[in-house]
Amino acid sequence: MLDQVKQKAKEILEKKEADGVLGLRKGLFDVIHPHVFTVPSELDALVLEPKWLFAKMARAILREKPQAWRLAVIVRGCDERAIVELVKRNQIDRERLLTLGYACDMDQAKACLCSRPFPQKLDAGAAVEGVDPLADERVKAYLEGDAGKRMEMWAAQLKRCIKCYGCRNSCPICVCVPCKLEDDVWVERGVIPAEMISFQIIRAFHLSDTCVACGACQEACPVGIPLMTLQLSMREALKKDYNYEAGLDANRKSPVLFDFAKEPRPGQAVPDWVDSMGKKP
Amino acid sequence: MSAERGNVKILVFTCRWCGLIGADGAGRKRIELPASYRVIQVDCAGYVEPDAVIRALASGATGVAVLGCHVGGCRFNDANHPALKRLELLKTLLDTTGIGGRRLLLGFGTAHESHQYAEMIVDFHRELEGMPSMASWLPQGE
């Protein structure tokens, strides 16, 4: 798979489809770091592991470069979804960005509890079946069962937060400036552990319709709070109610803030005389 | 785990075109209501961002109610649809964490439905009394 990716990346650079390819490079002393390859011969040092999300990085690079400069990014499934979400929010210009997608293997999918471990535009590798995160035992313990018990469980987990903002910084979609989590009105600053309801629930809810389930927040968390698990129920609800999944279609906006007339929430009682919600598109 | 009994504080965000007038009407009709709630008037239920609800819970409110016009009968056309959709999603998150989506009440009524307003507040108060205490989630005293 690595050779395939290298080959494709070389083609992109040789044909001048893009001016740079963003990927991981095994540099001096075998240190692996993100790198923008601009010369085809450089690409021999390209590697694919470990998992590294480039969406936010691509955004930063494109902002710095002149308008005509184009970037190709080597992406996994989750990375591609994150890029789609950023495109929706006008953070990335799709015209200037190429993706070179490769599929994760089964082990990686299992480690991430990923339900979609392959990009939609697959250039290398074979797509493997995803894992249903809600079927996992560890996840079940946090999402199902007695509410009072869960309340204590989550409280015990979130209490360990050292407020490093790692979850926010590593999230490929958290790009707001200014951030509410740094505002005294919403979250009191300088308090450790973070105020649990304000900090954690506001952060989780801001990503409710955006989360692409990449698991970066969970991996970045130094104390190991299962942060991605917190998002799963909301992702599931959006899927069930609106058939919406973040990061799949760049043209479909979040159903929470758009499509009022088209998509009434199932089970919501709407009086007969109201036609604004019942209207068929 | 202790219950919230006797400790109930309700924060009501209500739209000034429907819910607030309904609340006024309930007062004018001398309907007996629990003393545990306070009303914040907003121009539309769509103004109430979920973060405000979360912040209210974090600041010690036992429950939060958001009241707007009937869905489809909103003064600002579609404005209470996003309120409904967003807050329903927030309920999902509150349920996940075990805080309980029942702490958030969504109500849609018109200006002359003061009896319904009263009933909603009384029922909500009674429901919150039975909920487990949120103490483990709140910062420990000063």
Tab-separated table of C-alpha atoms in Angstrom:
chain	number	residue	atom	x	y	z
A	1	MET	CA	0.000	0.000	0.000
A	2	LEU	CA	2.843	2.342	0.850
A	3	ASP	CA	4.347	1.895	-2.615
A	4	GLN	CA	1.001	2.605	-4.206
A	5	VAL	CA	0.649	5.820	-2.223
A	6	LYS	CA	4.213	6.857	-3.079
A	7	GLN	CA	3.565	6.180	-6.747
A	8	LYS	CA	0.379	8.237	-6.772
A	9	ALA	CA	2.028	11.071	-4.865
A	10	LYS	CA	4.913	11.103	-7.326
A	11	GLU	CA	2.488	11.289	-10.225
A	12	ILE	CA	0.720	14.198	-8.626
A	13	LEU	CA	3.960	16.118	-8.209
A	14	GLU	CA	5.298	15.231	-11.659
A	15	LYS	CA	2.090	16.186	-13.433
A	16	LYS	CA	1.986	19.381	-11.388
A	17	GLU	CA	-1.538	18.620	-10.184
A	18	ALA	CA	-0.435	20.017	-6.849
A	19	ASP	CA	2.549	22.004	-5.656
A	20	GLY	CA	3.048	20.025	-2.500
A	21	VAL	CA	2.063	16.748	-0.886
A	22	LEU	CA	1.402	16.733	2.831
A	23	GLY	CA	2.303	13.495	4.517
A	24	LEU	CA	4.476	11.882	7.169
A	25	ARG	CA	8.213	11.724	6.626
A	26	LYS	CA	10.763	9.557	8.317
A	27	GLY	CA	13.561	12.028	8.790
A	28	LEU	CA	16.926	12.034	10.527
A	29	PHE	CA	17.299	9.614	13.449
A	30	ASP	CA	14.083	7.948	12.285
A	31	VAL	CA	11.984	10.772	13.649
A	32	ILE	CA	8.582	10.796	12.011
A	33	HIS	CA	7.044	14.183	11.404
A	34	PRO	CA	4.547	15.846	9.049
A	35	HIS	CA	6.177	17.273	5.983
A	36	VAL	CA	5.195	18.982	2.733
A	37	PHE	CA	6.939	17.110	-0.077
A	38	THR	CA	7.612	19.316	-3.065
A	39	VAL	CA	10.161	17.263	-5.004
A	40	PRO	CA	9.288	13.749	-6.264
A	41	SER	CA	12.630	12.291	-5.181
A	42	GLU	CA	11.932	13.280	-1.580
A	43	LEU	CA	8.966	10.938	-1.470
A	44	ASP	CA	11.076	7.865	-0.684
A	45	ALA	CA	11.042	8.925	2.937
A	46	LEU	CA	7.238	8.884	3.050
A	47	VAL	CA	5.571	6.723	5.723
A	48	LEU	CA	1.928	6.189	6.657
A	49	GLU	CA	2.083	5.272	10.334
A	50	PRO	CA	1.319	6.413	13.003
A	51	LYS	CA	-2.160	7.858	12.568
A	52	TRP	CA	-1.903	11.601	12.139
A	53	LEU	CA	-4.710	13.964	11.180
A	54	PHE	CA	-3.751	16.590	8.645
A	55	ALA	CA	-7.015	18.488	8.173
A	56	LYS	CA	-6.186	21.412	10.433
A	57	MET	CA	-2.596	21.465	9.216
A	58	ALA	CA	-3.729	21.605	5.590
A	59	ARG	CA	-5.948	24.538	6.466
A	60	ALA	CA	-3.049	26.412	8.052
A	61	ILE	CA	-0.746	25.713	5.108
A	62	LEU	CA	-3.288	26.810	2.530
A	63	ARG	CA	-3.908	30.025	4.429
A	64	GLU	CA	-0.243	30.895	4.326
A	65	LYS	CA	0.401	30.110	0.681
A	66	PRO	CA	-0.621	32.263	-2.291
A	67	GLN	CA	-3.994	31.623	-3.902
A	68	ALA	CA	-2.609	29.666	-6.868
A	69	TRP	CA	-0.707	27.195	-4.670
A	70	ARG	CA	-2.342	23.766	-4.479
A	71	LEU	CA	-1.871	21.067	-1.887
A	72	ALA	CA	-2.389	17.335	-1.980
A	73	VAL	CA	-2.987	15.601	1.345
A	74	ILE	CA	-2.503	11.943	2.127
A	75	VAL	CA	-5.587	11.066	4.124
A	76	ARG	CA	-7.309	8.308	6.019
A	77	GLY	CA	-11.085	8.023	6.185
A	78	CYS	CA	-11.456	10.177	9.266
A	79	ASP	CA	-9.096	12.797	7.890
A	80	GLU	CA	-11.095	13.070	4.705
A	81	ARG	CA	-14.313	13.512	6.645
A	82	ALA	CA	-12.701	16.244	8.713
A	83	ILE	CA	-11.634	18.017	5.527
A	84	VAL	CA	-15.194	17.830	4.220
A	85	GLU	CA	-16.440	19.383	7.431
A	86	LEU	CA	-13.887	22.184	7.161
A	87	VAL	CA	-14.874	22.772	3.541
A	88	LYS	CA	-18.494	23.110	4.675
A	89	ARG	CA	-17.421	25.807	7.071
A	90	ASN	CA	-15.437	27.707	4.445
A	91	GLN	CA	-12.166	26.956	6.177
A	92	ILE	CA	-10.631	25.138	3.238
A	93	ASP	CA	-10.996	25.928	-0.450
A	94	ARG	CA	-11.756	22.589	-2.109
A	95	GLU	CA	-10.382	23.845	-5.421
A	96	ARG	CA	-6.949	24.125	-3.914
A	97	LEU	CA	-6.929	20.790	-2.157
A	98	LEU	CA	-6.462	17.296	-3.521
A	99	THR	CA	-6.826	14.206	-1.399
A	100	LEU	CA	-4.972	10.969	-1.783
A	101	GLY	CA	-6.924	8.499	0.249
A	102	TYR	CA	-5.880	5.134	1.595
A	103	ALA	CA	-7.818	2.654	3.682
A	104	CYS	CA	-6.926	1.675	7.226
A	105	ASP	CA	-6.432	-1.992	8.042
A	106	MET	CA	-8.611	-4.012	10.366
A	107	ASP	CA	-6.351	-3.593	13.399
A	108	GLN	CA	-6.415	0.182	13.097
A	109	ALA	CA	-10.196	0.179	12.654
A	110	LYS	CA	-10.569	-1.943	15.776
A	111	ALA	CA	-8.238	0.284	17.771
A	112	CYS	CA	-10.203	3.389	16.797
A	113	LEU	CA	-13.638	1.715	16.923
A	114	CYS	CA	-14.114	3.227	13.506
A	115	SER	CA	-17.325	2.533	11.626
A	116	ARG	CA	-15.937	3.854	8.352
A	117	PRO	CA	-12.177	3.199	8.163
A	118	PHE	CA	-11.812	4.207	4.508
A	119	PRO	CA	-12.101	7.461	2.561
A	120	GLN	CA	-14.776	7.929	-0.070
A	121	LYS	CA	-12.140	8.659	-2.693
A	122	LEU	CA	-9.981	5.580	-2.283
A	123	ASP	CA	-6.627	5.633	-4.091
A	124	ALA	CA	-4.682	2.900	-2.354
A	125	GLY	CA	-5.429	-0.181	-0.307
A	126	ALA	CA	-8.660	-2.115	0.027
A	127	ALA	CA	-11.500	-0.916	2.199
A	128	VAL	CA	-12.244	-3.104	5.200
A	129	GLU	CA	-15.546	-3.444	6.995
A	130	GLY	CA	-15.911	-0.986	9.871
A	131	VAL	CA	-16.513	-1.776	13.520
A	132	ASP	CA	-19.745	-0.730	15.189
A	133	PRO	CA	-18.563	1.401	18.122
A	134	LEU	CA	-21.844	1.001	19.968
A	135	ALA	CA	-21.376	-2.748	20.128
A	136	ASP	CA	-18.120	-2.429	22.062
A	137	GLU	CA	-18.237	-3.464	25.708
A	138	ARG	CA	-16.299	-0.487	27.042
A	139	VAL	CA	-18.505	1.938	25.151
A	140	LYS	CA	-21.682	0.181	26.251
A	141	ALA	CA	-20.757	0.659	29.873
A	142	TYR	CA	-20.625	4.409	29.366
A	143	LEU	CA	-23.695	4.795	27.191
A	144	GLU	CA	-26.153	2.273	28.549
A	145	GLY	CA	-27.387	1.122	31.880
A	146	ASP	CA	-28.601	2.919	34.951
A	147	ALA	CA	-28.512	6.710	34.644
A	148	GLY	CA	-27.436	7.309	38.229
A	149	LYS	CA	-24.532	4.911	37.888
A	150	ARG	CA	-23.497	6.437	34.588
A	151	MET	CA	-23.631	9.876	36.136
A	152	GLU	CA	-21.090	8.816	38.761
A	153	MET	CA	-18.952	7.082	36.155
A	154	TRP	CA	-18.759	10.082	33.910
A	155	ALA	CA	-18.189	12.405	36.846
A	156	ALA	CA	-15.294	10.248	38.017
A	157	GLN	CA	-13.783	10.301	34.536
A	158	LEU	CA	-14.230	13.990	33.834
A	159	LYS	CA	-12.958	14.966	37.258
A	160	ARG	CA	-9.501	13.855	36.190
A	161	CYS	CA	-9.341	16.567	33.533
A	162	ILE	CA	-6.257	18.744	33.891
A	163	LYS	CA	-7.624	21.285	31.434
A	164	CYS	CA	-4.748	21.060	28.983
A	165	TYR	CA	-7.070	21.889	26.089
A	166	GLY	CA	-5.554	18.936	24.263
A	167	CYS	CA	-8.968	17.700	23.161
A	168	ARG	CA	-9.736	21.038	21.597
A	169	ASN	CA	-6.345	21.531	20.000
A	170	SER	CA	-6.107	18.067	18.541
A	171	CYS	CA	-9.656	18.099	17.181
A	172	PRO	CA	-9.435	18.514	13.415
A	173	ILE	CA	-12.579	20.622	13.354
A	174	CYS	CA	-12.203	22.932	16.361
A	175	VAL	CA	-11.100	26.105	14.611
A	176	CYS	CA	-13.185	28.885	16.197
A	177	VAL	CA	-11.422	32.079	17.166
A	178	PRO	CA	-12.256	33.195	19.800
A	179	CYS	CA	-13.033	29.937	21.566
A	180	LYS	CA	-15.802	29.843	24.126
A	181	LEU	CA	-13.719	27.594	26.328
A	182	GLU	CA	-11.315	30.482	26.867
A	183	ASP	CA	-14.043	32.936	27.761
A	184	ASP	CA	-14.790	33.722	31.387
A	185	VAL	CA	-18.467	34.125	30.614
A	186	TRP	CA	-18.774	30.449	29.761
A	187	VAL	CA	-15.938	28.669	31.510
A	188	GLU	CA	-14.193	30.078	34.521
A	189	ARG	CA	-10.510	30.287	33.760
A	190	GLY	CA	-7.715	29.114	35.997
A	191	VAL	CA	-9.800	26.441	37.689
A	192	ILE	CA	-8.539	22.869	37.770
A	193	PRO	CA	-10.177	20.455	37.287
A	194	ALA	CA	-12.238	22.258	34.711
A	195	GLU	CA	-15.807	22.980	35.710
A	196	MET	CA	-17.233	19.746	34.529
A	197	ILE	CA	-20.550	20.785	33.109
A	198	SER	CA	-19.396	24.017	31.493
A	199	PHE	CA	-16.138	22.865	30.005
A	200	GLN	CA	-16.854	19.302	29.057
A	201	ILE	CA	-20.476	19.505	27.997
A	202	ILE	CA	-20.031	22.741	26.058
A	203	ARG	CA	-17.046	21.264	24.251
A	204	ALA	CA	-18.887	18.072	23.498
A	205	PHE	CA	-22.005	19.835	22.347
A	206	HIS	CA	-20.169	22.192	20.015
A	207	LEU	CA	-19.038	19.131	18.119
A	208	SER	CA	-22.390	17.388	18.220
A	209	ASP	CA	-23.180	17.665	14.521
A	210	THR	CA	-19.572	17.996	13.398
A	211	CYS	CA	-17.775	15.128	15.062
A	212	VAL	CA	-16.340	12.716	12.498
A	213	ALA	CA	-15.403	10.160	15.167
A	214	CYS	CA	-11.688	10.258	14.433
A	215	GLY	CA	-10.830	9.785	18.082
A	216	ALA	CA	-8.115	12.439	18.118
A	217	CYS	CA	-9.482	13.998	21.323
A	218	GLN	CA	-9.377	10.676	23.097
A	219	GLU	CA	-5.846	9.930	21.916
A	220	ALA	CA	-4.615	13.379	22.896
A	221	CYS	CA	-6.101	13.255	26.388
A	222	PRO	CA	-3.209	12.778	28.819
A	223	VAL	CA	-5.440	11.301	31.518
A	224	GLY	CA	-7.389	9.053	29.176
A	225	ILE	CA	-10.951	10.304	29.409
A	226	PRO	CA	-13.106	8.451	26.839
A	227	LEU	CA	-14.074	11.657	25.079
A	228	MET	CA	-15.117	10.145	21.772
A	229	THR	CA	-17.642	7.976	23.553
A	230	LEU	CA	-19.360	11.162	24.652
A	231	GLN	CA	-20.041	12.043	21.015
A	232	LEU	CA	-21.287	8.676	19.863
A	233	SER	CA	-24.841	8.961	21.139
A	234	MET	CA	-25.318	12.314	19.422
A	235	ARG	CA	-23.911	10.992	16.167
A	236	GLU	CA	-26.278	8.068	16.458
A	237	ALA	CA	-29.244	10.357	17.112
A	238	LEU	CA	-28.464	12.477	14.050
A	239	LYS	CA	-28.149	9.382	11.937
A	240	LYS	CA	-31.418	7.978	13.155
A	241	ASP	CA	-33.490	11.147	13.014
A	242	TYR	CA	-32.123	12.899	9.964
A	243	ASN	CA	-30.048	10.234	8.239
A	244	TYR	CA	-27.137	12.608	8.593
A	245	GLU	CA	-23.543	11.700	9.143
A	246	ALA	CA	-20.883	14.364	9.435
A	247	GLY	CA	-18.211	14.506	6.778
A	248	LEU	CA	-19.828	12.489	4.031
A	249	ASP	CA	-21.426	15.066	1.765
A	250	ALA	CA	-19.935	18.538	1.451
A	251	ASN	CA	-23.224	19.885	0.119
A	252	ARG	CA	-25.389	18.720	2.980
A	253	LYS	CA	-25.365	21.127	5.886
A	254	SER	CA	-26.042	20.209	9.475
A	255	PRO	CA	-29.723	19.321	9.895
A	256	VAL	CA	-29.701	20.980	13.298
A	257	LEU	CA	-29.309	24.426	11.823
A	258	PHE	CA	-30.727	23.997	8.342
A	259	ASP	CA	-33.598	22.324	6.492
A	260	PHE	CA	-36.294	23.379	8.898
A	261	ALA	CA	-39.190	22.800	6.599
A	262	LYS	CA	-37.966	19.522	5.198
A	263	GLU	CA	-37.081	17.534	8.235
A	264	PRO	CA	-39.403	17.468	11.202
A	265	ARG	CA	-38.073	15.418	14.022
A	266	PRO	CA	-39.880	12.098	14.121
A	267	GLY	CA	-42.107	11.830	17.133
A	268	GLN	CA	-42.508	15.587	17.475
A	269	ALA	CA	-46.160	16.468	17.732
A	270	VAL	CA	-47.036	19.052	15.127
A	271	PRO	CA	-50.546	20.494	15.082
A	272	ASP	CA	-52.540	19.901	11.913
A	273	TRP	CA	-52.913	23.554	11.087
A	274	VAL	CA	-49.153	23.982	10.883
A	275	ASP	CA	-47.887	23.519	7.373
A	276	SER	CA	-44.359	24.840	7.691
A	277	MET	CA	-43.023	21.562	9.017
A	278	GLY	CA	-45.228	19.199	7.089
A	279	LYS	CA	-44.358	20.626	3.695
A	280	LYS	CA	-42.749	18.104	1.410
A	281	PRO	CA	-39.698	19.296	-0.502
B	1	MET	CA	-27.415	9.390	46.597
B	2	SER	CA	-29.706	12.110	47.825
B	3	ALA	CA	-32.558	13.459	45.758
B	4	GLU	CA	-32.995	17.059	44.797
B	5	ARG	CA	-36.074	17.406	47.018
B	6	GLY	CA	-36.346	20.850	48.567
B	7	ASN	CA	-33.431	22.060	46.549
B	8	VAL	CA	-35.137	22.641	43.240
B	9	LYS	CA	-34.213	25.724	41.261
B	10	ILE	CA	-35.704	26.165	37.826
B	11	LEU	CA	-34.515	28.671	35.280
B	12	VAL	CA	-37.068	29.458	32.609
B	13	PHE	CA	-36.053	31.001	29.317
B	14	THR	CA	-39.235	32.147	27.700
B	15	CYS	CA	-40.007	33.915	24.492
B	16	ARG	CA	-41.662	37.241	25.119
B	17	TRP	CA	-44.325	36.800	22.462
B	18	CYS	CA	-45.957	33.651	23.733
B	19	GLY	CA	-44.512	31.997	26.819
B	20	LEU	CA	-43.982	35.181	28.788
B	21	ILE	CA	-47.503	36.418	28.177
B	22	GLY	CA	-48.721	32.971	29.187
B	23	ALA	CA	-46.726	33.273	32.397
B	24	ASP	CA	-48.250	36.692	33.006
B	25	GLY	CA	-51.676	35.254	32.430
B	26	ALA	CA	-51.032	32.488	34.943
B	27	GLY	CA	-50.199	35.175	37.486
B	28	ARG	CA	-53.260	37.204	36.672
B	29	LYS	CA	-55.456	34.180	37.116
B	30	ARG	CA	-53.912	33.635	40.575
B	31	ILE	CA	-52.853	30.092	39.735
B	32	GLU	CA	-50.700	28.701	42.513
B	33	LEU	CA	-47.200	27.974	41.262
B	34	PRO	CA	-44.027	26.694	42.943
B	35	ALA	CA	-41.739	29.496	44.087
B	36	SER	CA	-38.708	27.690	42.726
B	37	TYR	CA	-38.579	29.190	39.280
B	38	ARG	CA	-37.197	32.394	37.801
B	39	VAL	CA	-37.974	33.700	34.367
B	40	ILE	CA	-35.571	35.185	31.851
B	41	GLN	CA	-37.263	36.850	28.942
B	42	VAL	CA	-35.753	36.368	25.502
B	43	ASP	CA	-36.948	37.662	22.181
B	44	CYS	CA	-37.262	34.209	20.716
B	45	ALA	CA	-36.618	30.674	21.871
B	46	GLY	CA	-34.163	30.465	18.966
B	47	TYR	CA	-31.955	32.890	20.857
B	48	VAL	CA	-31.349	30.405	23.635
B	49	GLU	CA	-28.166	28.706	22.702
B	50	PRO	CA	-27.573	25.277	24.206
B	51	ASP	CA	-24.463	26.667	25.887
B	52	ALA	CA	-26.680	28.966	27.945
B	53	VAL	CA	-28.662	25.973	29.150
B	54	ILE	CA	-25.450	24.133	30.027
B	55	ARG	CA	-24.126	27.173	31.833
B	56	ALA	CA	-27.330	27.436	33.838
B	57	LEU	CA	-27.000	23.818	34.935
B	58	ALA	CA	-23.352	24.427	35.800
B	59	SER	CA	-24.282	27.438	37.900
B	60	GLY	CA	-26.551	25.404	40.111
B	61	ALA	CA	-29.914	25.297	38.381
B	62	THR	CA	-31.641	21.973	38.905
B	63	GLY	CA	-33.592	22.244	35.714
B	64	VAL	CA	-33.926	24.559	32.767
B	65	ALA	CA	-37.065	25.206	30.783
B	66	VAL	CA	-37.105	26.772	27.354
B	67	LEU	CA	-40.519	27.962	26.257
B	68	GLY	CA	-41.407	29.248	22.834
B	69	CYS	CA	-44.316	29.651	20.482
B	70	HIS	CA	-45.968	26.668	18.878
B	71	VAL	CA	-43.767	25.021	16.299
B	72	GLY	CA	-44.844	26.611	13.062
B	73	GLY	CA	-46.525	29.478	14.871
B	74	CYS	CA	-43.324	31.278	15.741
B	75	ARG	CA	-43.307	35.037	15.388
B	76	PHE	CA	-40.087	34.737	13.444
B	77	ASN	CA	-41.327	32.008	11.098
B	78	ASP	CA	-38.851	29.143	11.473
B	79	ALA	CA	-36.827	30.455	14.373
B	80	ASN	CA	-37.994	27.968	16.955
B	81	HIS	CA	-37.223	24.983	14.779
B	82	PRO	CA	-33.477	25.254	15.368
B	83	ALA	CA	-34.169	25.809	19.050
B	84	LEU	CA	-36.158	22.592	19.140
B	85	LYS	CA	-33.654	20.584	17.130
B	86	ARG	CA	-30.585	21.799	18.978
B	87	LEU	CA	-32.047	21.360	22.419
B	88	GLU	CA	-33.363	17.902	21.582
B	89	LEU	CA	-29.806	17.020	20.633
B	90	LEU	CA	-28.559	18.489	23.888
B	91	LYS	CA	-31.006	16.242	25.708
B	92	THR	CA	-29.299	13.271	24.079
B	93	LEU	CA	-25.957	14.423	25.426
B	94	LEU	CA	-27.351	15.038	28.909
B	95	ASP	CA	-28.870	11.570	28.854
B	96	THR	CA	-25.536	10.060	27.867
B	97	THR	CA	-23.695	11.620	30.754
B	98	GLY	CA	-26.409	10.591	33.146
B	99	ILE	CA	-27.289	14.149	34.137
B	100	GLY	CA	-30.610	13.424	32.510
B	101	GLY	CA	-32.312	15.024	29.545
B	102	ARG	CA	-35.351	15.421	31.772
B	103	ARG	CA	-33.644	18.368	33.407
B	104	LEU	CA	-34.322	20.290	30.253
B	105	LEU	CA	-37.940	21.073	29.462
B	106	LEU	CA	-38.986	22.199	26.020
B	107	GLY	CA	-42.409	23.741	25.852
B	108	PHE	CA	-44.305	25.319	23.024
B	109	GLY	CA	-47.485	27.220	23.650
B	110	THR	CA	-49.323	30.397	22.815
B	111	ALA	CA	-49.983	33.557	24.786
B	112	HIS	CA	-53.418	32.545	26.036
B	113	GLU	CA	-52.384	29.109	27.273
B	114	SER	CA	-51.627	30.199	30.809
B	115	HIS	CA	-53.173	27.092	32.351
B	116	GLN	CA	-50.848	24.939	30.285
B	117	TYR	CA	-47.933	27.058	31.380
B	118	ALA	CA	-48.831	26.571	35.016
B	119	GLU	CA	-49.304	22.853	34.550
B	120	MET	CA	-45.967	22.535	32.810
B	121	ILE	CA	-44.099	24.331	35.592
B	122	VAL	CA	-45.836	22.376	38.358
B	123	ASP	CA	-45.153	19.044	36.651
B	124	PHE	CA	-41.562	19.997	35.939
B	125	HIS	CA	-41.044	21.002	39.556
B	126	ARG	CA	-42.438	17.711	40.749
B	127	GLU	CA	-40.296	15.740	38.329
B	128	LEU	CA	-37.112	17.536	39.355
B	129	GLU	CA	-37.792	16.858	43.016
B	130	GLY	CA	-37.349	13.176	42.358
B	131	MET	CA	-34.157	13.490	40.333
B	132	PRO	CA	-30.842	12.430	41.859
B	133	SER	CA	-28.610	15.199	43.138
B	134	MET	CA	-26.075	16.670	40.754
B	135	ALA	CA	-23.572	17.339	43.534
B	136	SER	CA	-20.865	15.119	42.059
B	137	TRP	CA	-20.849	17.260	38.946
B	138	LEU	CA	-20.691	20.652	40.603
B	139	PRO	CA	-17.606	22.302	42.063
B	140	GLN	CA	-17.306	21.554	45.778
B	141	GLY	CA	-18.197	24.542	48.014
B	142	GLU	CA	-16.041	27.624	48.442
